[in-house]
Tab-separated table of C-alpha atoms in Angstrom:
chain	number	residue	atom	x	y	z
A	17	MET	CA	0.000	0.000	0.000
A	18	MET	CA	3.003	2.261	0.433
A	19	PHE	CA	3.536	2.080	-3.342
A	20	GLY	CA	-0.161	2.440	-4.216
A	21	TRP	CA	-0.607	5.484	-1.964
A	22	THR	CA	1.063	7.570	-4.660
A	23	ALA	CA	-2.239	7.411	-6.583
A	24	VAL	CA	-3.686	9.968	-4.131
A	25	VAL	CA	-0.812	12.422	-4.647
A	26	PRO	CA	-2.528	14.259	-7.559
A	27	LYS	CA	-5.411	15.042	-5.167
A	28	LEU	CA	-2.891	16.550	-2.747
A	29	GLU	CA	-2.210	19.327	-5.259
A	30	ASP	CA	-5.881	20.349	-5.040
A	31	THR	CA	-6.014	20.441	-1.235
A	32	SER	CA	-6.354	23.721	0.655
A	33	LYS	CA	-4.715	22.178	3.720
A	34	PHE	CA	-1.189	23.015	2.551
A	35	LYS	CA	0.553	23.995	-0.656
A	36	VAL	CA	2.042	21.075	-2.635
A	37	THR	CA	4.424	21.807	-5.507
A	38	LYS	CA	5.697	19.537	-8.299
A	39	ASP	CA	8.927	19.089	-6.329
A	40	ASP	CA	6.871	18.007	-3.296
A	41	VAL	CA	5.114	15.446	-5.492
A	42	SER	CA	8.457	14.010	-6.638
A	43	TRP	CA	9.808	13.841	-3.092
A	44	LEU	CA	6.661	12.370	-1.547
A	45	VAL	CA	6.723	9.612	-4.168
A	46	SER	CA	10.483	9.045	-3.904
A	47	LEU	CA	11.287	9.649	-0.221
A	48	PRO	CA	10.711	6.073	1.029
A	49	PHE	CA	12.904	4.738	-1.750
A	50	ILE	CA	15.987	6.607	-0.522
A	51	LEU	CA	15.361	5.433	3.066
A	52	ILE	CA	14.758	1.792	2.110
A	53	PRO	CA	18.355	1.184	0.898
A	54	ILE	CA	19.847	2.923	3.933
A	55	PHE	CA	17.813	0.974	6.479
A	56	ALA	CA	18.005	-2.295	4.526
A	57	LEU	CA	21.678	-2.608	5.496
A	58	LEU	CA	20.818	-2.006	9.163
A	59	THR	CA	17.949	-4.492	8.923
A	60	GLY	CA	20.280	-7.246	7.707
A	61	ALA	CA	22.482	-6.843	10.792
A	62	LEU	CA	19.534	-6.549	13.208
A	63	ALA	CA	17.851	-9.629	11.750
A	64	GLU	CA	20.942	-11.696	12.552
A	65	HIS	CA	20.977	-10.350	16.102
A	66	MET	CA	17.244	-10.505	16.941
A	67	GLY	CA	15.876	-13.111	14.540
A	68	PRO	CA	14.136	-12.206	11.261
A	69	ARG	CA	10.593	-13.079	12.317
A	70	ARG	CA	10.879	-11.233	15.637
A	71	LEU	CA	12.285	-8.090	13.976
A	72	LEU	CA	9.559	-8.165	11.327
A	73	THR	CA	6.865	-8.395	14.018
A	74	ILE	CA	8.275	-5.514	16.065
A	75	ALA	CA	8.617	-3.316	12.979
A	76	MET	CA	4.958	-3.805	12.014
A	77	PHE	CA	3.431	-2.673	15.327
A	78	PRO	CA	3.679	1.127	14.755
A	79	VAL	CA	2.910	1.156	11.001
A	80	ALA	CA	-0.830	1.850	11.404
A	81	GLY	CA	0.084	4.920	13.479
A	82	PHE	CA	2.356	6.175	10.704
A	83	TRP	CA	-0.554	6.056	8.244
A	84	LEU	CA	-2.766	8.015	10.620
A	85	MET	CA	0.053	10.541	11.096
A	86	GLN	CA	-0.032	11.199	7.358
A	87	ALA	CA	-3.825	11.356	7.183
A	88	PHE	CA	-4.195	13.947	9.950
A	89	ALA	CA	-0.975	15.873	9.325
A	90	PRO	CA	-1.582	19.598	10.005
A	91	TYR	CA	1.643	20.553	8.263
A	92	LEU	CA	3.403	19.320	5.153
A	93	TRP	CA	6.559	18.337	7.062
A	94	ILE	CA	4.542	15.895	9.195
A	95	LEU	CA	3.278	14.276	5.994
A	96	TYR	CA	6.913	13.924	4.925
A	97	LEU	CA	7.782	12.408	8.333
A	98	GLY	CA	4.973	9.847	8.157
A	99	ARG	CA	5.990	8.883	4.629
A	100	ALA	CA	9.604	8.460	5.774
A	101	LEU	CA	8.653	6.244	8.738
A	102	ILE	CA	6.552	4.019	6.497
A	103	GLY	CA	9.572	3.752	4.208
A	104	ILE	CA	11.668	2.479	7.128
A	105	GLY	CA	9.035	-0.162	7.882
A	106	ALA	CA	9.055	-1.151	4.216
A	107	ALA	CA	12.838	-1.594	4.379
A	108	VAL	CA	12.389	-4.223	7.089
A	109	VAL	CA	9.702	-6.072	5.118
A	110	LEU	CA	11.576	-6.039	1.813
A	111	THR	CA	14.853	-7.204	3.361
A	112	ILE	CA	13.456	-9.992	5.530
A	113	VAL	CA	10.409	-11.528	3.834
A	114	ASN	CA	11.887	-13.383	0.838
A	115	PRO	CA	14.875	-14.949	2.675
A	116	LEU	CA	12.576	-15.894	5.569
A	117	LEU	CA	10.044	-17.577	3.277
A	118	ALA	CA	12.843	-19.457	1.504
A	119	GLU	CA	14.014	-20.809	4.861
A	120	LEU	CA	10.513	-21.713	6.063
A	121	TYR	CA	9.091	-23.503	3.011
A	122	PRO	CA	10.214	-26.686	1.224
A	123	GLY	CA	11.342	-26.434	-2.388
A	124	ARG	CA	8.128	-27.774	-3.946
A	125	PHE	CA	6.120	-24.880	-2.450
A	126	ARG	CA	8.761	-22.151	-2.456
A	127	GLY	CA	7.645	-20.567	-5.748
A	128	LEU	CA	4.100	-20.107	-4.450
A	129	ALA	CA	5.348	-18.944	-1.052
A	130	GLY	CA	7.795	-16.509	-2.632
A	131	THR	CA	5.116	-14.885	-4.782
A	132	PHE	CA	2.491	-14.695	-2.019
A	133	PRO	CA	3.880	-11.391	-0.621
A	134	LYS	CA	3.563	-9.963	-4.135
A	135	ILE	CA	-0.077	-11.087	-4.294
A	136	VAL	CA	-0.765	-9.338	-0.997
A	137	GLY	CA	1.173	-6.303	-2.196
A	138	CYS	CA	-0.823	-6.171	-5.455
A	139	ALA	CA	-4.071	-6.434	-3.494
A	140	GLY	CA	-2.868	-3.567	-1.301
A	141	MET	CA	-1.995	-1.475	-4.353
A	142	LEU	CA	-5.399	-2.173	-5.921
A	143	LEU	CA	-7.066	-1.156	-2.657
A	144	SER	CA	-5.023	2.059	-2.686
A	145	TYR	CA	-6.143	2.805	-6.253
A	146	LEU	CA	-9.785	2.192	-5.291
A	147	LEU	CA	-9.474	4.433	-2.237
A	148	ALA	CA	-7.853	7.166	-4.336
A	149	TYR	CA	-10.680	6.852	-6.870
A	150	CYS	CA	-13.504	6.991	-4.311
A	151	LEU	CA	-12.234	9.089	-1.380
A	152	SER	CA	-10.387	12.282	-0.583
A	153	TRP	CA	-6.623	11.924	-0.086
A	154	ASP	CA	-6.735	12.219	3.726
A	155	LEU	CA	-9.622	9.779	4.188
A	156	ALA	CA	-7.997	7.301	1.772
A	157	THR	CA	-4.766	7.559	3.776
A	158	ALA	CA	-6.573	6.989	7.091
A	159	VAL	CA	-8.369	3.892	5.783
A	160	SER	CA	-4.983	2.536	4.615
A	161	ALA	CA	-4.052	2.051	8.286
A	162	ALA	CA	-6.727	-0.652	8.797
A	163	PRO	CA	-4.877	-3.707	7.335
A	164	PHE	CA	-1.859	-3.005	9.533
A	165	LEU	CA	-3.747	-3.220	12.821
A	166	PRO	CA	-4.020	-7.071	12.960
A	167	LEU	CA	-0.801	-7.760	10.989
A	168	PRO	CA	1.739	-7.812	13.876
A	169	PHE	CA	-0.499	-10.110	15.931
A	170	MET	CA	-0.784	-12.508	12.983
A	171	LEU	CA	3.017	-12.521	12.638
A	172	LEU	CA	3.281	-13.794	16.228
A	173	LEU	CA	1.858	-17.095	14.930
A	174	VAL	CA	4.683	-17.512	12.377
A	175	PRO	CA	7.622	-19.707	13.531
A	176	GLU	CA	11.147	-18.336	13.611
A	177	SER	CA	13.593	-19.312	10.868
A	178	PRO	CA	15.106	-22.738	11.697
A	179	TYR	CA	18.306	-21.650	9.917
A	180	TRP	CA	18.690	-18.670	12.251
A	181	LEU	CA	17.923	-20.820	15.303
A	182	VAL	CA	20.621	-23.328	14.307
A	183	ARG	CA	23.110	-20.488	13.820
A	184	LYS	CA	22.286	-19.405	17.369
A	185	ARG	CA	22.865	-22.991	18.650
A	186	ARG	CA	19.158	-23.305	19.552
A	187	VAL	CA	18.756	-26.652	17.828
A	188	ASP	CA	15.800	-27.827	19.949
A	189	GLU	CA	13.871	-24.680	19.045
A	190	ALA	CA	14.793	-25.182	15.380
A	191	GLU	CA	13.306	-28.685	15.555
A	192	LYS	CA	10.090	-27.298	17.061
A	193	SER	CA	9.954	-24.665	14.334
A	194	LEU	CA	10.277	-27.342	11.637
A	195	LYS	CA	7.510	-29.413	13.228
A	196	LEU	CA	5.236	-26.369	13.217
A	197	LEU	CA	5.945	-25.929	9.523
A	198	PHE	CA	5.212	-29.558	8.625
A	199	ARG	CA	3.213	-31.314	11.325
A	200	ARG	CA	3.797	-31.932	14.996
A	201	ASP	CA	4.415	-35.686	14.635
A	202	ALA	CA	6.688	-35.311	11.574
A	203	ASP	CA	10.220	-36.708	11.562
A	204	VAL	CA	12.361	-33.665	10.775
A	205	ALA	CA	15.740	-35.244	11.578
A	206	GLU	CA	16.940	-35.261	7.966
A	207	GLU	CA	15.670	-31.729	7.433
A	208	LEU	CA	17.491	-30.546	10.544
A	209	LYS	CA	20.665	-32.361	9.515
A	210	ALA	CA	20.624	-30.678	6.099
A	211	ILE	CA	20.290	-27.272	7.763
A	212	ARG	CA	23.135	-27.985	10.205
A	213	ASN	CA	25.387	-29.088	7.337
A	214	THR	CA	25.119	-25.647	5.700
A	215	THR	CA	24.853	-23.496	8.824
A	216	THR	CA	27.436	-22.532	11.441
A	217	PRO	CA	27.263	-20.203	14.485
A	218	GLU	CA	30.006	-18.048	12.950
A	219	GLN	CA	27.546	-16.960	10.237
A	220	CYS	CA	25.729	-14.808	12.800
A	221	GLU	CA	28.643	-12.357	12.838
A	222	VAL	CA	28.413	-9.666	10.162
A	223	LYS	CA	32.195	-9.585	9.788
A	224	ASN	CA	32.171	-13.323	9.046
A	225	GLN	CA	29.392	-12.818	6.473
A	226	VAL	CA	31.505	-10.120	4.801
A	227	ARG	CA	34.419	-12.557	4.687
A	228	GLU	CA	32.166	-15.232	3.188
A	229	LEU	CA	30.882	-12.716	0.650
A	230	LEU	CA	34.384	-12.379	-0.788
A	231	LYS	CA	34.377	-16.037	-1.792
A	232	LYS	CA	33.644	-16.563	-5.474
A	233	GLN	CA	30.742	-18.987	-5.041
A	234	ASN	CA	28.975	-16.471	-2.770
A	235	ALA	CA	29.867	-13.301	-4.669
A	236	ILE	CA	28.716	-14.507	-8.101
A	237	PRO	CA	24.990	-14.936	-7.239
A	238	LEU	CA	25.018	-11.601	-5.379
A	239	VAL	CA	26.456	-9.764	-8.393
A	240	LEU	CA	24.088	-11.476	-10.851
A	241	LEU	CA	20.999	-10.748	-8.760
A	242	SER	CA	22.091	-7.133	-8.224
A	243	LEU	CA	22.398	-6.668	-12.002
A	244	LEU	CA	18.978	-8.262	-12.541
A	245	PHE	CA	17.368	-5.881	-10.045
A	246	LEU	CA	19.156	-2.882	-11.580
A	247	LEU	CA	17.916	-3.736	-15.076
A	248	ARG	CA	14.388	-4.085	-13.702
A	249	GLU	CA	14.577	-0.629	-12.099
A	250	PHE	CA	16.001	0.985	-15.239
A	251	GLY	CA	13.097	-0.649	-17.082
A	252	GLY	CA	10.813	1.918	-15.434
A	253	ARG	CA	8.745	-0.222	-13.096
A	254	GLY	CA	8.794	2.615	-10.512
A	255	PRO	CA	7.397	5.361	-12.767
A	256	VAL	CA	4.824	3.042	-14.375
A	257	LEU	CA	3.496	1.932	-10.978
A	258	ASN	CA	3.994	5.153	-8.975
A	259	TYR	CA	3.127	7.785	-11.588
A	260	THR	CA	0.231	5.906	-13.195
A	261	VAL	CA	-2.267	8.771	-12.950
A	262	TYR	CA	0.280	11.338	-14.162
A	263	MET	CA	1.224	9.175	-17.158
A	264	PHE	CA	-2.390	8.735	-18.244
A	265	ARG	CA	-3.053	12.470	-17.942
A	266	LYS	CA	0.103	13.373	-19.877
A	267	ALA	CA	-0.670	10.812	-22.602
A	268	GLY	CA	-4.143	12.279	-23.070
A	269	VAL	CA	-6.088	9.112	-22.183
A	270	GLN	CA	-9.786	9.960	-22.503
A	271	LEU	CA	-10.980	7.844	-19.570
A	272	ASP	CA	-10.744	9.078	-15.982
A	273	ALA	CA	-7.097	8.668	-14.934
A	274	PHE	CA	-8.000	7.275	-11.495
A	275	PHE	CA	-10.338	4.714	-13.077
A	276	CYS	CA	-7.510	3.664	-15.427
A	277	ALA	CA	-5.257	3.227	-12.386
A	278	VAL	CA	-7.828	0.831	-10.900
A	279	LEU	CA	-7.789	-1.186	-14.156
A	280	VAL	CA	-4.011	-1.368	-13.874
A	281	GLY	CA	-4.293	-2.646	-10.298
A	282	VAL	CA	-6.789	-5.351	-11.309
A	283	ALA	CA	-4.536	-6.503	-14.177
A	284	ARG	CA	-1.494	-6.691	-11.925
A	285	LEU	CA	-3.280	-8.633	-9.176
A	286	ALA	CA	-4.738	-11.151	-11.648
A	287	SER	CA	-1.413	-11.771	-13.394
A	288	THR	CA	0.430	-12.152	-10.089
A	289	CYS	CA	-2.093	-14.771	-8.937
A	290	ILE	CA	-1.569	-16.684	-12.200
A	291	SER	CA	2.182	-16.540	-11.688
A	292	ALA	CA	1.872	-17.842	-8.128
A	293	CYS	CA	-0.195	-20.834	-9.247
A	294	MET	CA	2.056	-21.735	-12.186
A	295	LEU	CA	5.549	-20.894	-10.947
A	296	ASP	CA	6.251	-24.262	-9.321
A	297	LEU	CA	4.905	-26.077	-12.397
A	298	VAL	CA	6.501	-24.125	-15.260
A	299	GLY	CA	9.608	-22.767	-13.574
A	300	ARG	CA	11.005	-19.360	-12.687
A	301	LYS	CA	13.181	-18.785	-15.750
A	302	THR	CA	10.442	-19.259	-18.367
A	303	PHE	CA	8.102	-16.844	-16.650
A	304	LEU	CA	10.850	-14.277	-16.125
A	305	LEU	CA	11.868	-14.338	-19.807
A	306	ALA	CA	8.271	-14.011	-21.011
A	307	ALA	CA	7.563	-11.215	-18.529
A	308	ALA	CA	10.645	-9.169	-19.479
A	309	LEU	CA	9.769	-9.472	-23.169
A	310	MET	CA	6.158	-8.395	-22.547
A	311	CYS	CA	7.294	-5.352	-20.562
A	312	ALA	CA	9.835	-4.356	-23.211
A	313	VAL	CA	7.368	-4.664	-26.092
A	314	SER	CA	4.573	-2.808	-24.280
A	315	GLU	CA	6.835	0.130	-23.389
A	316	GLY	CA	8.257	0.159	-26.905
A	317	VAL	CA	4.809	0.282	-28.537
A	318	ALA	CA	3.575	3.049	-26.224
A	319	GLY	CA	6.814	4.972	-26.708
A	320	ILE	CA	6.550	4.821	-30.526
A	321	PHE	CA	2.892	5.946	-30.545
A	322	LEU	CA	3.637	8.874	-28.220
A	323	PHE	CA	6.914	9.840	-29.887
A	324	LEU	CA	5.301	9.927	-33.343
A	325	GLU	CA	2.211	11.641	-31.885
A	326	VAL	CA	-0.164	9.300	-33.702
A	327	GLU	CA	-3.628	10.860	-33.870
A	328	LYS	CA	-6.625	9.152	-32.283
A	329	ALA	CA	-4.359	6.663	-30.509
A	330	THR	CA	-4.826	7.710	-26.897
A	331	TRP	CA	-5.877	4.099	-26.218
A	332	ALA	CA	-2.311	2.927	-26.877
A	333	PRO	CA	-0.792	4.195	-23.574
A	334	LEU	CA	-3.592	2.578	-21.536
A	335	ALA	CA	-3.331	-0.743	-23.382
A	336	SER	CA	0.459	-0.711	-23.154
A	337	VAL	CA	0.510	0.030	-19.432
A	338	ILE	CA	-1.986	-2.790	-18.789
A	339	VAL	CA	0.182	-5.203	-20.821
A	340	PHE	CA	3.234	-3.959	-18.878
A	341	VAL	CA	1.663	-4.618	-15.473
A	342	ILE	CA	0.478	-8.056	-16.648
A	343	GLY	CA	4.059	-8.887	-17.634
A	344	TYR	CA	5.339	-7.384	-14.409
A	345	GLY	CA	2.864	-9.427	-12.383
A	346	LEU	CA	3.652	-12.654	-14.248
A	347	GLY	CA	7.328	-12.577	-13.417
A	348	LEU	CA	9.297	-9.361	-13.365
A	349	GLY	CA	7.762	-8.272	-10.068
A	350	SER	CA	7.923	-11.493	-8.059
A	351	ILE	CA	10.568	-13.826	-9.501
A	352	PRO	CA	13.663	-11.705	-8.744
A	353	GLY	CA	12.554	-11.700	-5.096
A	354	VAL	CA	12.096	-15.476	-5.165
A	355	TYR	CA	15.628	-15.785	-6.537
A	356	VAL	CA	16.978	-13.734	-3.615
A	357	GLY	CA	15.777	-16.399	-1.202
A	358	GLU	CA	16.861	-19.311	-3.404
A	359	LEU	CA	20.181	-18.320	-4.996
A	360	LEU	CA	21.890	-16.461	-2.158
A	361	PRO	CA	23.871	-19.030	-0.116
A	362	THR	CA	23.078	-19.487	3.574
A	363	PRO	CA	26.345	-17.906	4.846
A	364	VAL	CA	25.488	-14.574	3.163
A	365	ARG	CA	21.696	-14.677	2.786
A	366	SER	CA	20.899	-11.929	5.305
A	367	LEU	CA	23.723	-9.610	4.304
A	368	GLY	CA	23.290	-10.362	0.592
A	369	SER	CA	19.572	-9.622	0.719
A	370	ALA	CA	20.274	-6.304	2.450
A	371	ILE	CA	22.867	-5.350	-0.185
A	372	ILE	CA	20.508	-6.200	-3.055
A	373	ILE	CA	17.672	-4.183	-1.510
A	374	PHE	CA	20.129	-1.302	-0.975
A	375	ILE	CA	21.181	-1.311	-4.642
A	376	CYS	CA	17.662	-1.901	-5.960
A	377	TYR	CA	15.947	0.899	-4.069
A	378	LEU	CA	18.771	3.369	-4.535
A	379	ALA	CA	18.163	2.935	-8.277
A	380	HIS	CA	14.391	2.974	-7.681
A	381	PHE	CA	14.686	6.301	-5.850
A	382	ALA	CA	16.838	7.829	-8.583
A	383	VAL	CA	14.540	6.735	-11.431
A	384	ASN	CA	11.403	7.975	-9.625
A	385	LEU	CA	13.016	11.281	-8.722
A	386	VAL	CA	14.172	12.119	-12.263
A	387	PHE	CA	11.153	10.681	-14.116
A	388	LEU	CA	9.184	13.941	-14.343
A	389	LYS	CA	12.333	15.786	-15.446
A	390	MET	CA	13.024	13.070	-18.054
A	391	THR	CA	9.532	13.432	-19.501
A	392	SER	CA	9.954	17.221	-19.634
A	393	PHE	CA	13.311	16.926	-21.418
A	394	LEU	CA	12.866	13.821	-23.610
A	395	GLY	CA	9.096	13.547	-23.780
A	396	LEU	CA	7.067	10.623	-22.427
A	397	GLY	CA	7.429	8.630	-25.657
A	398	LEU	CA	11.243	8.634	-25.764
A	399	THR	CA	11.401	7.995	-22.007
A	400	LEU	CA	9.310	4.846	-22.437
A	401	LEU	CA	11.569	3.686	-25.277
A	402	VAL	CA	14.589	3.989	-22.971
A	403	PHE	CA	12.753	1.943	-20.320
A	404	GLY	CA	11.806	-0.673	-22.916
A	405	GLY	CA	15.439	-1.081	-23.918
A	406	ALA	CA	16.441	-1.879	-20.333
A	407	ASN	CA	13.705	-4.538	-20.052
A	408	LEU	CA	14.772	-6.039	-23.354
A	409	ALA	CA	18.316	-6.399	-22.018
A	410	ILE	CA	16.959	-8.655	-19.250
A	411	VAL	CA	16.155	-11.388	-21.801
A	412	PRO	CA	19.730	-12.297	-22.882
A	413	PHE	CA	20.995	-11.679	-19.340
A	414	VAL	CA	18.608	-14.256	-17.859
A	415	LEU	CA	19.236	-16.722	-20.698
A	416	LEU	CA	23.000	-16.611	-20.188
A	417	CYS	CA	23.449	-16.062	-16.464
A	418	ILE	CA	20.455	-17.098	-14.319
A	419	PRO	CA	19.749	-20.804	-13.603
A	420	GLU	CA	16.393	-22.510	-13.107
A	421	THR	CA	15.660	-23.321	-9.449
A	422	LYS	CA	12.246	-24.993	-9.667
A	423	GLY	CA	11.945	-27.831	-7.146
A	424	ARG	CA	15.542	-27.567	-5.917
A	425	THR	CA	16.542	-27.539	-2.270
A	426	LEU	CA	18.440	-24.641	-0.741
A	427	GLN	CA	21.370	-27.029	-0.325
A	428	ASP	CA	21.327	-27.700	-4.097
A	429	THR	CA	21.309	-24.015	-4.967
A	430	GLU	CA	24.222	-23.372	-2.611
A	431	ARG	CA	26.319	-25.793	-4.659
A	432	ALA	CA	25.146	-24.300	-7.954
A	433	PHE	CA	27.814	-21.674	-8.422
A	434	VAL	CA	30.553	-23.890	-7.023
A	435	LEU	CA	29.986	-26.513	-9.721
A	436	ARG	CA	29.137	-24.064	-12.499
A	437	GLU	CA	30.581	-24.981	-15.902
A	438	ALA	CA	31.851	-22.277	-18.207
A	439	GLN	CA	29.166	-22.801	-20.852
A	440	GLU	CA	27.195	-19.795	-21.967
A	441	GLY	CA	23.467	-20.137	-22.373
A	442	GLN	CA	23.163	-23.335	-20.287
A	443	ASP	CA	21.725	-23.813	-16.841
A	444	ASN	CA	24.095	-24.746	-14.087
A	445	SER	CA	25.213	-28.353	-14.268
A	446	ALA	CA	24.583	-28.710	-10.553
A	447	PHE	CA	20.889	-28.562	-11.351
A	448	GLU	CA	21.126	-31.435	-13.794
A	449	MET	CA	22.637	-33.922	-11.369
A	450	ASP	CA	19.916	-36.416	-10.483
A	451	ALA	CA	21.770	-37.667	-7.445
A	452	MET	CA	21.421	-34.442	-5.498
A	453	PRO	CA	17.723	-33.619	-5.205
A	454	SER	CA	16.073	-36.940	-5.788
A	455	LYS	CA	16.563	-38.559	-2.408
A	456	ALA	CA	16.886	-35.524	-0.215
A	457	LYS	CA	13.900	-34.054	1.485
A	458	GLU	CA	13.213	-30.657	0.001
A	459	HIS	CA	13.671	-27.438	1.803
């Protein structure tokens, strides 16, 4: 909902409560995205000290209050403060959730589990669009606090990461956590043994994680995932999702811009649900390639229509944005996050996730901040063509560098970059070895 709240920003410009300039609009949209990378690094260290599930729960308790702070802000600076505090809470969620889900769920369900936060996020964004369409900006902001009231209490029911518990030498608690995840009478001895074989107490120390990060087999997946996230950001996902209303108004779409934003939210939620259901059947790589190509083509088509100023083609931007969000929902939005939990090795998973979020949202902040200036200088059409080029570059990058992880255990993926053969365009040979996953219990 933090991302979808930007749909109400155009209504802020019409408020008599305080004066909002174009620069204020850019900063209100972009402010959380400069705080997310800063606090993501701190979150990685705190998660190792406190436990990821516990930190996530604590961080969620005050979030509803931050929304109400924005809704009833008497001054503009308080609105900025509330937006910043929500951004800090988002940093905790984005850094912790995907690695935690990867450590809680077995391989055969990890694709669905990894995309579930995106489904919830898409539902939250759609709700934000509906609130922006139906209500004033302050009332829409106040209502946005409601989902966060029960959330921290629900998180208390989630078990702690068994990987973190083993690193803390709390093996008995790790066994209880595994039994909660499967069933109370389940034999989790093999599962626990597999975790202990890849986990050591020394991994709790940040300095030891930094040392592990310098090893080739740990550094390679971090670099590859960082590049994947950067290409996604330079593909314009931030402006398309955060400046939806502005883009429709600038493109001259005849329908109500807020109504079009709701259509975009519906398309994204539906495509994300399809991705969640199919990801463990089809595989991550296929969906990611198809999604990147869809996003590139949709931005390219819209960019050409707008750049050439084709008459009576105001439908093209709306259709292209809907195709973009469908592609984004099918894979470009959720699969990179799934890969963070699956490809980052256990010794560097917390620190690596924090670094990737830092890089990703630093780029996200920069692209959002300069978007309005880019459209003023280049025009919306040429800007979309630049974004389309970045998404197109994802296709050969994924084909050559990113392996398929469907159905593989975390122990398999840790060995992936150790056993990698120097053959371009082929998946890692570690994933073709029948002896590894077939007899091991998945996790």
